[in-house]
PDB file of C-alpha atoms in Angstrom:
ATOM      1  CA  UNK A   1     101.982  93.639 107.746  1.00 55.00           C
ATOM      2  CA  UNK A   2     100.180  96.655 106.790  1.00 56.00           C
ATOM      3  CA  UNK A   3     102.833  99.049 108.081  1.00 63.00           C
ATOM      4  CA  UNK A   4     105.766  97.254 106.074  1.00 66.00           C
ATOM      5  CA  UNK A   5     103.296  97.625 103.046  1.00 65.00           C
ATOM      6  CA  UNK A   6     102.999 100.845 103.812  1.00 68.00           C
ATOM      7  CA  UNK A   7     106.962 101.349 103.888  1.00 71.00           C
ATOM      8  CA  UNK A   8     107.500  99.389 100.240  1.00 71.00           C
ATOM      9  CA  UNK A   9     105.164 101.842  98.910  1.00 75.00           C
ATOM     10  CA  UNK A  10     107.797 104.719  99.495  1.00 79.00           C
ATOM     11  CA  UNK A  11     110.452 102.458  97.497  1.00 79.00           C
ATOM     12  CA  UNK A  12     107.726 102.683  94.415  1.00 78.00           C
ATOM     13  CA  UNK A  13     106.482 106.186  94.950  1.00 84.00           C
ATOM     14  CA  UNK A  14     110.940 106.847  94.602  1.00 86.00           C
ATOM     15  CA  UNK A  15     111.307 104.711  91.706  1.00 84.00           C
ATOM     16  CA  UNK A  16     108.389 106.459  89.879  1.00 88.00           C
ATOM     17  CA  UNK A  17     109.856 109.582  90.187  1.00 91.00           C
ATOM     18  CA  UNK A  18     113.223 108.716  89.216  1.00 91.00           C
ATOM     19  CA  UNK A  19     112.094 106.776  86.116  1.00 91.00           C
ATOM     20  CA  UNK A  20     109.888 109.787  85.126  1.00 94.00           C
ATOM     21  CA  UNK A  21     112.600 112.281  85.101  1.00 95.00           C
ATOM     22  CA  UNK A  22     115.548 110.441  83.886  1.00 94.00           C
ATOM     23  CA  UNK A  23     112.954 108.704  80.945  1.00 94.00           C
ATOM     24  CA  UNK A  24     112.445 113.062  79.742  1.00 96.00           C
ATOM     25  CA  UNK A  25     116.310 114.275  79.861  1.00 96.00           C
ATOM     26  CA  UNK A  26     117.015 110.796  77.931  1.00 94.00           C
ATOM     27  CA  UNK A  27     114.364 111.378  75.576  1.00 94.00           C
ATOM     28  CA  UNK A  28     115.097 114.510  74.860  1.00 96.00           C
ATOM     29  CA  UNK A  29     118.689 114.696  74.274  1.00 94.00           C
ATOM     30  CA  UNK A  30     118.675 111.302  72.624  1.00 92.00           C
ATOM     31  CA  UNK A  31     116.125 112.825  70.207  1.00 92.00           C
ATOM     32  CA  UNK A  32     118.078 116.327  70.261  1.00 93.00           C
ATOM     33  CA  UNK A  33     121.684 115.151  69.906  1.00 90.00           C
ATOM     34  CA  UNK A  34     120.888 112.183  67.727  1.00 86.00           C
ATOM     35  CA  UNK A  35     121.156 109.015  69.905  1.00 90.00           C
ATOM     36  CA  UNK A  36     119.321 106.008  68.965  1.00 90.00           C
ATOM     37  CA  UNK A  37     120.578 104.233  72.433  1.00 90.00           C
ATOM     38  CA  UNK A  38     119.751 107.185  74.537  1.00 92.00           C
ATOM     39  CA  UNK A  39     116.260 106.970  73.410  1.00 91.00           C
ATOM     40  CA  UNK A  40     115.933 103.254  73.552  1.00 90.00           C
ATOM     41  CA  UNK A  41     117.185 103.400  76.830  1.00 90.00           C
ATOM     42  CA  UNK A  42     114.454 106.337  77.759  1.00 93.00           C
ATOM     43  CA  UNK A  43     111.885 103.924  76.690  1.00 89.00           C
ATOM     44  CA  UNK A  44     113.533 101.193  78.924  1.00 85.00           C
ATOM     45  CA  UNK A  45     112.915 103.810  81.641  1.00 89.00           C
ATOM     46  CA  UNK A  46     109.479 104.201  80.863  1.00 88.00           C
ATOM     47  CA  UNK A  47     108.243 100.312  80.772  1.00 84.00           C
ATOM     48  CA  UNK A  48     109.933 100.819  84.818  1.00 82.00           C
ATOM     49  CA  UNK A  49     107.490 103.324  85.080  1.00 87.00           C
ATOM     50  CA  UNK A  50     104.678 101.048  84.352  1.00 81.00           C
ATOM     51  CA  UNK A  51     106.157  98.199  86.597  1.00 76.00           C
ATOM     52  CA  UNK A  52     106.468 100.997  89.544  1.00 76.00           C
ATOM     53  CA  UNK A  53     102.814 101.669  89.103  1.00 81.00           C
ATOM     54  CA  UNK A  54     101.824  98.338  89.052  1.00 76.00           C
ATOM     55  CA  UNK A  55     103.782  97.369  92.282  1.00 71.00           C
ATOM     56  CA  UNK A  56     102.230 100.834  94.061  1.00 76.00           C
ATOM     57  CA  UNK A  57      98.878  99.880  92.599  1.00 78.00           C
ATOM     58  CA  UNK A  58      98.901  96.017  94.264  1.00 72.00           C
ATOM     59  CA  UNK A  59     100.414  97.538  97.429  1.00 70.00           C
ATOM     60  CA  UNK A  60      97.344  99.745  97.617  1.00 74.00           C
ATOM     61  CA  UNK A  61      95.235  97.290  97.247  1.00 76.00           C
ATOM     62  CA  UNK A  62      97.177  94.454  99.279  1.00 71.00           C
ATOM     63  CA  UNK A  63      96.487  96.838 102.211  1.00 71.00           C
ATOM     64  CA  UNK A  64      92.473  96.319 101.986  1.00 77.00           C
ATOM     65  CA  UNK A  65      91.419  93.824 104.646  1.00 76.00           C
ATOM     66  CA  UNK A  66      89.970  90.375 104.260  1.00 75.00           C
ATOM     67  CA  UNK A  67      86.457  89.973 103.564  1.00 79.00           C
ATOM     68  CA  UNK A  68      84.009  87.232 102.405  1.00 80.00           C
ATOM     69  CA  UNK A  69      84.554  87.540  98.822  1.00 80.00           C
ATOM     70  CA  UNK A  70      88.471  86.913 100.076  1.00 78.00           C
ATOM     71  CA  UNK A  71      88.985  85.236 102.494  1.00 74.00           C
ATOM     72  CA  UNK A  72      93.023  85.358 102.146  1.00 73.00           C
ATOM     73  CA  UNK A  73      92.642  89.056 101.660  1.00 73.00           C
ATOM     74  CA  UNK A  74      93.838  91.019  98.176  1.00 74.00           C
ATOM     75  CA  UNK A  75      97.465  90.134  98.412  1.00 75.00           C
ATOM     76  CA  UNK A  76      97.476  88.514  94.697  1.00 78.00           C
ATOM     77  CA  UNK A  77      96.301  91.483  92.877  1.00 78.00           C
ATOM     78  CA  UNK A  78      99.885  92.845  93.325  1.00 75.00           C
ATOM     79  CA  UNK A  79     100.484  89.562  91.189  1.00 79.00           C
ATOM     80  CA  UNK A  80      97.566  90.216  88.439  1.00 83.00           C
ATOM     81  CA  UNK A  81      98.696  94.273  88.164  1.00 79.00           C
ATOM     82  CA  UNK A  82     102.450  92.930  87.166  1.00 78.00           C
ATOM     83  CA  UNK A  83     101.331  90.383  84.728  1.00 85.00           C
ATOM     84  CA  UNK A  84      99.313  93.106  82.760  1.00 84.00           C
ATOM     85  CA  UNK A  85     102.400  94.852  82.776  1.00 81.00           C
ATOM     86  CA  UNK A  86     104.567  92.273  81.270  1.00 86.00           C
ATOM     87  CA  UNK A  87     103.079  92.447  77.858  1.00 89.00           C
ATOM     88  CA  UNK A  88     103.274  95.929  78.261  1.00 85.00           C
ATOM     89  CA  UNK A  89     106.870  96.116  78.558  1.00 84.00           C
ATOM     90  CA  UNK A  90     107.151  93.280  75.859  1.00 90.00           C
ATOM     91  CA  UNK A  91     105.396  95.165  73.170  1.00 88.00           C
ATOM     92  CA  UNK A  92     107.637  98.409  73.745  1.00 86.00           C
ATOM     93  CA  UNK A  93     110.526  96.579  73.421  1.00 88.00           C
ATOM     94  CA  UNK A  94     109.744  94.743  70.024  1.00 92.00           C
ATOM     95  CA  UNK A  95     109.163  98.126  69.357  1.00 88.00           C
ATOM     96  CA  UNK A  96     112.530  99.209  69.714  1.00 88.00           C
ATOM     97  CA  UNK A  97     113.869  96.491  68.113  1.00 91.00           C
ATOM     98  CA  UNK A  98     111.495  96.867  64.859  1.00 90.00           C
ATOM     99  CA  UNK A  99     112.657 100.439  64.429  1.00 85.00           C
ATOM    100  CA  UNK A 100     116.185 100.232  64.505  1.00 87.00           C
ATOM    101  CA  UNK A 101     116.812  96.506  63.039  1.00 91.00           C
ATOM    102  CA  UNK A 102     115.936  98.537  59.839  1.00 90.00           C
ATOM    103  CA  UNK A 103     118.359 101.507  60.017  1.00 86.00           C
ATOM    104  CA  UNK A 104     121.652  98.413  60.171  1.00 84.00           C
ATOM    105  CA  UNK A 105     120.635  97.862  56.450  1.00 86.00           C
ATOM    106  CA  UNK A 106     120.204 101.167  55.392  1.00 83.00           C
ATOM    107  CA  UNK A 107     123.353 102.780  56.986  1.00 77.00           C
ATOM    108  CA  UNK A 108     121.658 105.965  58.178  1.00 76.00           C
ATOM    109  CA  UNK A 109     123.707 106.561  61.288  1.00 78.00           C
ATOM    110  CA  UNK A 110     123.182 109.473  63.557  1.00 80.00           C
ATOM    111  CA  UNK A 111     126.598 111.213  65.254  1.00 82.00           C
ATOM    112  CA  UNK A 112     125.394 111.320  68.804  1.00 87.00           C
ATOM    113  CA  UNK A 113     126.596 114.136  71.042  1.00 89.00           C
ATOM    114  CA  UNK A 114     129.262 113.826  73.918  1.00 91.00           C
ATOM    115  CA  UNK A 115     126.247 114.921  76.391  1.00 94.00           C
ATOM    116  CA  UNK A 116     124.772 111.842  75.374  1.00 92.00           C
ATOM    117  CA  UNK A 117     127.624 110.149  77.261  1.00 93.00           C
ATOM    118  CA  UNK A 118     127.051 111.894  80.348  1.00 95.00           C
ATOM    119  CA  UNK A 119     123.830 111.824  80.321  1.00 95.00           C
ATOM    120  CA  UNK A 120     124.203 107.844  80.186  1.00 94.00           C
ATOM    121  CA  UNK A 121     126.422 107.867  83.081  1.00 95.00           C
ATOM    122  CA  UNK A 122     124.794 110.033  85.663  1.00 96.00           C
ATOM    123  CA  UNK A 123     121.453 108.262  85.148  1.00 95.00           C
ATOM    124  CA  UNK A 124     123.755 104.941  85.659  1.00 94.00           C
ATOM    125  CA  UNK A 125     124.893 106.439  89.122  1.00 96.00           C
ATOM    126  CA  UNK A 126     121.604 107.657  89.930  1.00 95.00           C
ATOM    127  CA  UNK A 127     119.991 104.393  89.742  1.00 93.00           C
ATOM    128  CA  UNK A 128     122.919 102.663  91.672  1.00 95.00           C
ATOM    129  CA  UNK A 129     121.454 104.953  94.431  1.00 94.00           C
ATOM    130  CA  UNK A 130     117.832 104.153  94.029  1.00 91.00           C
ATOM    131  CA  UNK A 131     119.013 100.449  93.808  1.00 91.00           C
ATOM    132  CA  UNK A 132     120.815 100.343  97.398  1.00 92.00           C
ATOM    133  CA  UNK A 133     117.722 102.327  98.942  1.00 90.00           C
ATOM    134  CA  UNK A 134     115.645 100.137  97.361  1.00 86.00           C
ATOM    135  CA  UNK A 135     117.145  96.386  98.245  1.00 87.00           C
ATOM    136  CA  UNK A 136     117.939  98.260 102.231  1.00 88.00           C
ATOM    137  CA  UNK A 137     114.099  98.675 102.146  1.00 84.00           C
ATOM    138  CA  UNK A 138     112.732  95.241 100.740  1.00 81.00           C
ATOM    139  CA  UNK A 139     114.957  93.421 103.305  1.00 81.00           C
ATOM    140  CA  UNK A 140     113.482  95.551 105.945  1.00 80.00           C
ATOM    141  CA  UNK A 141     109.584  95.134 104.744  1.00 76.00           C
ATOM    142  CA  UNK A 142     110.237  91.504 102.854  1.00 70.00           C
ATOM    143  CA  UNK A 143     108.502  92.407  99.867  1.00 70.00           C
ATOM    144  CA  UNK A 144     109.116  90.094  97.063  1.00 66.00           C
ATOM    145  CA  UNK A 145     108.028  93.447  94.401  1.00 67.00           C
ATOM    146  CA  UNK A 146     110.367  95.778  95.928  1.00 74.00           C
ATOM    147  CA  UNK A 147     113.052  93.494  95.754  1.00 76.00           C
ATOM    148  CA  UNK A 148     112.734  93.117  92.448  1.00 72.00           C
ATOM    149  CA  UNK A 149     112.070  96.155  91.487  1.00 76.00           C
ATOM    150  CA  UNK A 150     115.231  97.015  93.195  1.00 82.00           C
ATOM    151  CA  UNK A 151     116.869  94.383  91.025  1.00 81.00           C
ATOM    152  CA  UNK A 152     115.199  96.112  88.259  1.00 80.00           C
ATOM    153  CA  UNK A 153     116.936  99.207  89.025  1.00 85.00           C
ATOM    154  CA  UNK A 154     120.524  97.693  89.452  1.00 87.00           C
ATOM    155  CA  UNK A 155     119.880  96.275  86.120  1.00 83.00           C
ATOM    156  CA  UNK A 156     118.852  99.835  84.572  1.00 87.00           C
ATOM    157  CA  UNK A 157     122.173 101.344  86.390  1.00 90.00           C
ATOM    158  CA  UNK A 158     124.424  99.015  84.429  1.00 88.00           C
ATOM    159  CA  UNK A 159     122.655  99.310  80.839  1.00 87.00           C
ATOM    160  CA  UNK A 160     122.640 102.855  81.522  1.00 91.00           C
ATOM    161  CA  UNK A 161     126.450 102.802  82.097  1.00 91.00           C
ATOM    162  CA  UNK A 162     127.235 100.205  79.311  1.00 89.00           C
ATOM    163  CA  UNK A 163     125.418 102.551  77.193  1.00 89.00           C
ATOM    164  CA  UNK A 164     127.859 105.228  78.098  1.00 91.00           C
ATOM    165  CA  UNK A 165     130.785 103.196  77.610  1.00 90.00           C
ATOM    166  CA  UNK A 166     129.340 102.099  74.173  1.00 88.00           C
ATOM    167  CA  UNK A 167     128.473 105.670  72.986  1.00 90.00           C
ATOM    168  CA  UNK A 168     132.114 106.463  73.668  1.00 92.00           C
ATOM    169  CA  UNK A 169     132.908 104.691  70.933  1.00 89.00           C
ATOM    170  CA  UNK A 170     130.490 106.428  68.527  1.00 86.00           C
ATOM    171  CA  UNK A 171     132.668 109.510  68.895  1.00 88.00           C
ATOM    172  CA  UNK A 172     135.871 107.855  67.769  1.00 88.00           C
ATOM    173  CA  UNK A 173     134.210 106.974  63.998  1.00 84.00           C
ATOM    174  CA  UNK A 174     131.783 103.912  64.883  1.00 87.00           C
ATOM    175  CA  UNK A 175     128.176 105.544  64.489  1.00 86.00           C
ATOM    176  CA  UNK A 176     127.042 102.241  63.936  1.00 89.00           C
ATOM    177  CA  UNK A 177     127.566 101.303  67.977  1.00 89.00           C
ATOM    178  CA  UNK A 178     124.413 103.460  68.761  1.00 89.00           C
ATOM    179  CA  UNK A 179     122.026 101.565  66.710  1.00 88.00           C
ATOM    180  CA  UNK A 180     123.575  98.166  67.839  1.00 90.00           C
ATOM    181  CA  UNK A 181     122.795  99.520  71.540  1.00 89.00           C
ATOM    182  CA  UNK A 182     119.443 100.465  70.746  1.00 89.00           C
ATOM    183  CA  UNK A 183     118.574  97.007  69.148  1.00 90.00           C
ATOM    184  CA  UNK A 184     120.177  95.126  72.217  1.00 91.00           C
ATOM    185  CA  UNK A 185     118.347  97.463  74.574  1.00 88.00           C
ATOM    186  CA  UNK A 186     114.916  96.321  72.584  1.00 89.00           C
ATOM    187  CA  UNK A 187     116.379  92.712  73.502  1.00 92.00           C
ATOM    188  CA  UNK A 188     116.705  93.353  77.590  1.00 88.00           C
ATOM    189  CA  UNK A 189     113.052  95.071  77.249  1.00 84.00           C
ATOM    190  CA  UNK A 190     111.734  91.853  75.854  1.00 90.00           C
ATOM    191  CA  UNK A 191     113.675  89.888  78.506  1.00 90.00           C
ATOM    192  CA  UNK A 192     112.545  91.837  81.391  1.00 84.00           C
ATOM    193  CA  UNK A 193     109.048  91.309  80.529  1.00 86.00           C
ATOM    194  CA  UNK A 194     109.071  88.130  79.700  1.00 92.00           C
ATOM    195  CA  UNK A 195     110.999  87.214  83.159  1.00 88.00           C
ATOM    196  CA  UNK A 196     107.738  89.022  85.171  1.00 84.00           C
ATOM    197  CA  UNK A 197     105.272  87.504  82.766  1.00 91.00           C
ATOM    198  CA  UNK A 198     107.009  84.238  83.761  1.00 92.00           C
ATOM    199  CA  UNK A 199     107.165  84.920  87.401  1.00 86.00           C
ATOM    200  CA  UNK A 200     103.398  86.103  87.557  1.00 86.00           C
ATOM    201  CA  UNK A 201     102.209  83.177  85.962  1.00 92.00           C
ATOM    202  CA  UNK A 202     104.414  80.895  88.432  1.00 90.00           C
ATOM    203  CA  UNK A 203     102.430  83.048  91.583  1.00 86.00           C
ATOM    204  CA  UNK A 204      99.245  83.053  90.182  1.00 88.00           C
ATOM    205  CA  UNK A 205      99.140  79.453  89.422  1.00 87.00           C
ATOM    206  CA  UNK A 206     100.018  78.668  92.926  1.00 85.00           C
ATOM    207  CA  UNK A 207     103.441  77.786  92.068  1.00 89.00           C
ATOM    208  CA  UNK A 208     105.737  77.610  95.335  1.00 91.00           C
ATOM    209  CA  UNK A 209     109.579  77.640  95.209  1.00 87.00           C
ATOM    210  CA  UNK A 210     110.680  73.630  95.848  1.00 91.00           C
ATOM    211  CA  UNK A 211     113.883  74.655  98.073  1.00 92.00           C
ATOM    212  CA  UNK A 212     111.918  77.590 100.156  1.00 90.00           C
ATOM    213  CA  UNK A 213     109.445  74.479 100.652  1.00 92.00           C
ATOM    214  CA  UNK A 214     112.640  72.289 101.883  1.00 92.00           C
ATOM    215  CA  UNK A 215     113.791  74.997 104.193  1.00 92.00           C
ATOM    216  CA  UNK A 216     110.518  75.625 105.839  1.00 93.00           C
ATOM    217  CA  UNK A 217     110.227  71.648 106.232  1.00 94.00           C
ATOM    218  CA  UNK A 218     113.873  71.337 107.639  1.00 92.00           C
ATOM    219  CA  UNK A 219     112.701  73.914 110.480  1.00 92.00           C
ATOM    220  CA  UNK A 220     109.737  72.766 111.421  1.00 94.00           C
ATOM    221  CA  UNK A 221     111.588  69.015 111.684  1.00 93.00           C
ATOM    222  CA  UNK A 222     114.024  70.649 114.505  1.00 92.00           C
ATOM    223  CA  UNK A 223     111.034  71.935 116.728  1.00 93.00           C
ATOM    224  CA  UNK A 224     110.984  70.311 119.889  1.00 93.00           C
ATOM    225  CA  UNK A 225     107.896  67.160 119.172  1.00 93.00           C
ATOM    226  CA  UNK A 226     107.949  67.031 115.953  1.00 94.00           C
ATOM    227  CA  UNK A 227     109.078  63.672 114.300  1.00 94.00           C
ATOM    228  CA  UNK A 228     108.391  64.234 110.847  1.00 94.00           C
ATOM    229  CA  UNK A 229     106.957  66.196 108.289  1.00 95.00           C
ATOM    230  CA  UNK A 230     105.456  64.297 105.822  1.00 94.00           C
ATOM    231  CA  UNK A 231     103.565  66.785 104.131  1.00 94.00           C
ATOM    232  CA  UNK A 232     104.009  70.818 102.912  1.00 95.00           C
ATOM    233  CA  UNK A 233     102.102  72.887 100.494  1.00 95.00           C
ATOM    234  CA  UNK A 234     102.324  76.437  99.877  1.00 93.00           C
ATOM    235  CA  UNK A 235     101.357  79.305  98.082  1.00 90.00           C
ATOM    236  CA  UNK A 236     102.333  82.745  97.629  1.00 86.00           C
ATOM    237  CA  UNK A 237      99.413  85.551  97.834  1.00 80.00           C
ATOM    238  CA  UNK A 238     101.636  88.544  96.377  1.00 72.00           C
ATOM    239  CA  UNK A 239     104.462  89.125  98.793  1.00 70.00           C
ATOM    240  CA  UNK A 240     103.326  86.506 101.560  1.00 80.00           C
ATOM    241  CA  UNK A 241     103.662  83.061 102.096  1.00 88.00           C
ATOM    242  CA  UNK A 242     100.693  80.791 103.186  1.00 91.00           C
ATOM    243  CA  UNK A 243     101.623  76.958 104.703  1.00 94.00           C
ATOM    244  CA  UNK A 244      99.559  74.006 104.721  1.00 95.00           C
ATOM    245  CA  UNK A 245     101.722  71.404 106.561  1.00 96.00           C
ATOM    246  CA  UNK A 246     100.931  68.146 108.446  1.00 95.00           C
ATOM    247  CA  UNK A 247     103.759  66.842 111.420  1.00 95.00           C
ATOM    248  CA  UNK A 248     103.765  63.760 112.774  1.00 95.00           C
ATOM    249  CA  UNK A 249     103.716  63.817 116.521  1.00 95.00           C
ATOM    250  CA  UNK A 250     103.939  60.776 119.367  1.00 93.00           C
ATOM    251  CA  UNK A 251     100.722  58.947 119.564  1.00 91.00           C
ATOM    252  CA  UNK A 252     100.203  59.090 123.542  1.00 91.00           C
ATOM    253  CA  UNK A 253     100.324  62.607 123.495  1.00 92.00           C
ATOM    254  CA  UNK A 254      96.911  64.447 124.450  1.00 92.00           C
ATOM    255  CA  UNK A 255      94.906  66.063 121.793  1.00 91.00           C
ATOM    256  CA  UNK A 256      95.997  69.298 123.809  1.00 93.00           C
ATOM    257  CA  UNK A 257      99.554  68.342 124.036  1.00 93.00           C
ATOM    258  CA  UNK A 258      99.491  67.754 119.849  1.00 93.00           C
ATOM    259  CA  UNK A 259      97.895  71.651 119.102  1.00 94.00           C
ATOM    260  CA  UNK A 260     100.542  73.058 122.279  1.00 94.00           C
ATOM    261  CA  UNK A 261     103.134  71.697 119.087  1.00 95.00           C
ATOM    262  CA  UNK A 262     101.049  73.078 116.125  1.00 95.00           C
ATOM    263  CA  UNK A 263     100.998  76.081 117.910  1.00 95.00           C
ATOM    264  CA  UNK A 264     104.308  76.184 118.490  1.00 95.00           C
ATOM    265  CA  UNK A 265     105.095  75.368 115.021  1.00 95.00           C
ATOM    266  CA  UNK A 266     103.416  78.082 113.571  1.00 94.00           C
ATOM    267  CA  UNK A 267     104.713  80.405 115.799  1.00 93.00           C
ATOM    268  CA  UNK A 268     108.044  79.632 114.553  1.00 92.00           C
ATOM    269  CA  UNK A 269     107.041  79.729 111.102  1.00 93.00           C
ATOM    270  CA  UNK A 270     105.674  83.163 111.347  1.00 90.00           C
ATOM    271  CA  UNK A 271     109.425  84.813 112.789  1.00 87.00           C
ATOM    272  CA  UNK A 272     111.014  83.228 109.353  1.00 84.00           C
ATOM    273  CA  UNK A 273     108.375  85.498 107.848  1.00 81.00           C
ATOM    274  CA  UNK A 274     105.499  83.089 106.893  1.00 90.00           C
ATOM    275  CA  UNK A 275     102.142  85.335 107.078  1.00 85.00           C
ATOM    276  CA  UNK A 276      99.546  82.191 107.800  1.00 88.00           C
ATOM    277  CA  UNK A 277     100.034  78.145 108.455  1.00 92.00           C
ATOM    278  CA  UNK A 278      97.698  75.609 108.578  1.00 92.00           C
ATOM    279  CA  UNK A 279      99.250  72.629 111.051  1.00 95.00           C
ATOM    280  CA  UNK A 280      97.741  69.566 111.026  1.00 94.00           C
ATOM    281  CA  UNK A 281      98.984  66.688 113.780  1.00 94.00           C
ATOM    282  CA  UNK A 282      98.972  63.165 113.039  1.00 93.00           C
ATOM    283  CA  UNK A 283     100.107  60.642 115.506  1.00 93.00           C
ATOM    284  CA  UNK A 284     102.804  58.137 114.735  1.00 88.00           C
ATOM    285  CA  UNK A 285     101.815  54.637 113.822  1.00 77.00           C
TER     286      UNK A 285
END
């Protein structure tokens, strides 16, 4: 567990650095060259600076062992550090909106530069790269905020590149393009941190995905001496999965022969990833 932490840190500590650099050029030549979008976007790439962070920051933390203050270990303050982050992100982007909604009534366009173009695209193509490292690395650890900080970054490749393809058309007498970009950027900031503020809350209230809560049920039905399942809670703790579940098993079976099947069960449960389970037997009536 610790180890895979470990690994999903590297995805962050990649992200951060990628984010950092590509948030200067942007800012720099959309502020040089007179690109609204460029700059919007730059800001984009800064709120994914503060959702890197707070993903390294929970990992960090996730790591520290159990103790008797927590007795299910630190796990959700990956899930607390994201939520602060949220309204982070939200405020920048009504931000971005405020300041350019403004400049569509007053008609003072900006003529971008070409470079602005290719500035769009490379930083598309670089986080297409970051993206694929990313997602290869949350499948290997099964961390819930790589992956979707990897999603993150597939997301920032493809406004990056629609960007591009919009300031094209700045350069063929629409200057008007940029500042609808930059507005529509402000729009995807708000999204994106709504969608985590959403999400967190859904964690930290001890929400628990309905169909994973099928699947897990459907497996543990198929192990050998279990009859039924009548009961499954569960509860994520930052990237792992904790499940209480109760089995029915045959009445004239031992009290030893009953735990031999809870133990079996959450066995199983662990290999489809499940960090700790609670089994409780019943007998059948």
């Amino acid at each position: 567990m610790a180890n895979n932490l470990r690994l999903a840190q590297k995805g962050a500590y990649i992200s951060i650095v990628m984010y950092i650099i590509l948030s200067i050029i942007k800012y720099i030549v959309g502020t040089s060259y007179h690109s609204s979008a460029l700059r919007a976007d730059s800001l984009n790439n800064l709120t994914d600076i503060f959702v890197s962070v707070a993903v390294l920051v929970g990992l960090k933390i996730s790591i520290k062992p159990a103790d008797k203050n927590h007795p299910y270990g630190h796990m959700k303050t990956e899930n607390i550090t994201t939520l602060i982050v949220s309204f982070i992100i939200m405020f920048v982007g009504i931000q971005v909106i405020s300041s350019n909604i403004p400049i569509l009534f007053t008609g003072e366009y900006g003529q971008p530069s070409t470079l602005t173009i290719w500035v769009s695209f490379i930083s598309g193509i670089v986080m297409l790269l970051v993206y694929k490292f990313n997602d290869s690395l949350s499948k290997k650890t099964k961390s819930t905020s790589l992956k979707s900080a990897s999603k993150d970054n597939l997301s920032d490749a493809l406004v990056s590149i629609g960007t591009g393809i919009g300031l094209i058309f700045t350069q063929i007498g629409f200057p008007i393009v940029d500042i609808v970009l930059a507005v529509i950027l402000g729009v995807i900031i708000v999204f994106t941190g709504f969608s985590i503020f959403k999400e967190s809350i859904f964690t930290l209230s001890d929400g628990f995905h309905e169909k994973d809560l099928n699947n897990y049920s459907e497996d543990i039905s198929k192990i050998p001496g279990v009859i039924d399942v009548p009961s499954i809670k569960g509860r994520y703790h930052g990237n792992s999965v904790f499940l209480d579940v109760t089995i029915v098993v045959d009445k004239k079976l031992s009290l030893d022969e009953a735990h031999d099947i809870c133990d079996l069960v959450e066995k199983e449960l662990q290999k489809s990833g499940v960090y700790s389970s609670y089994v409780h037997p019943e007998p059948n009536l």
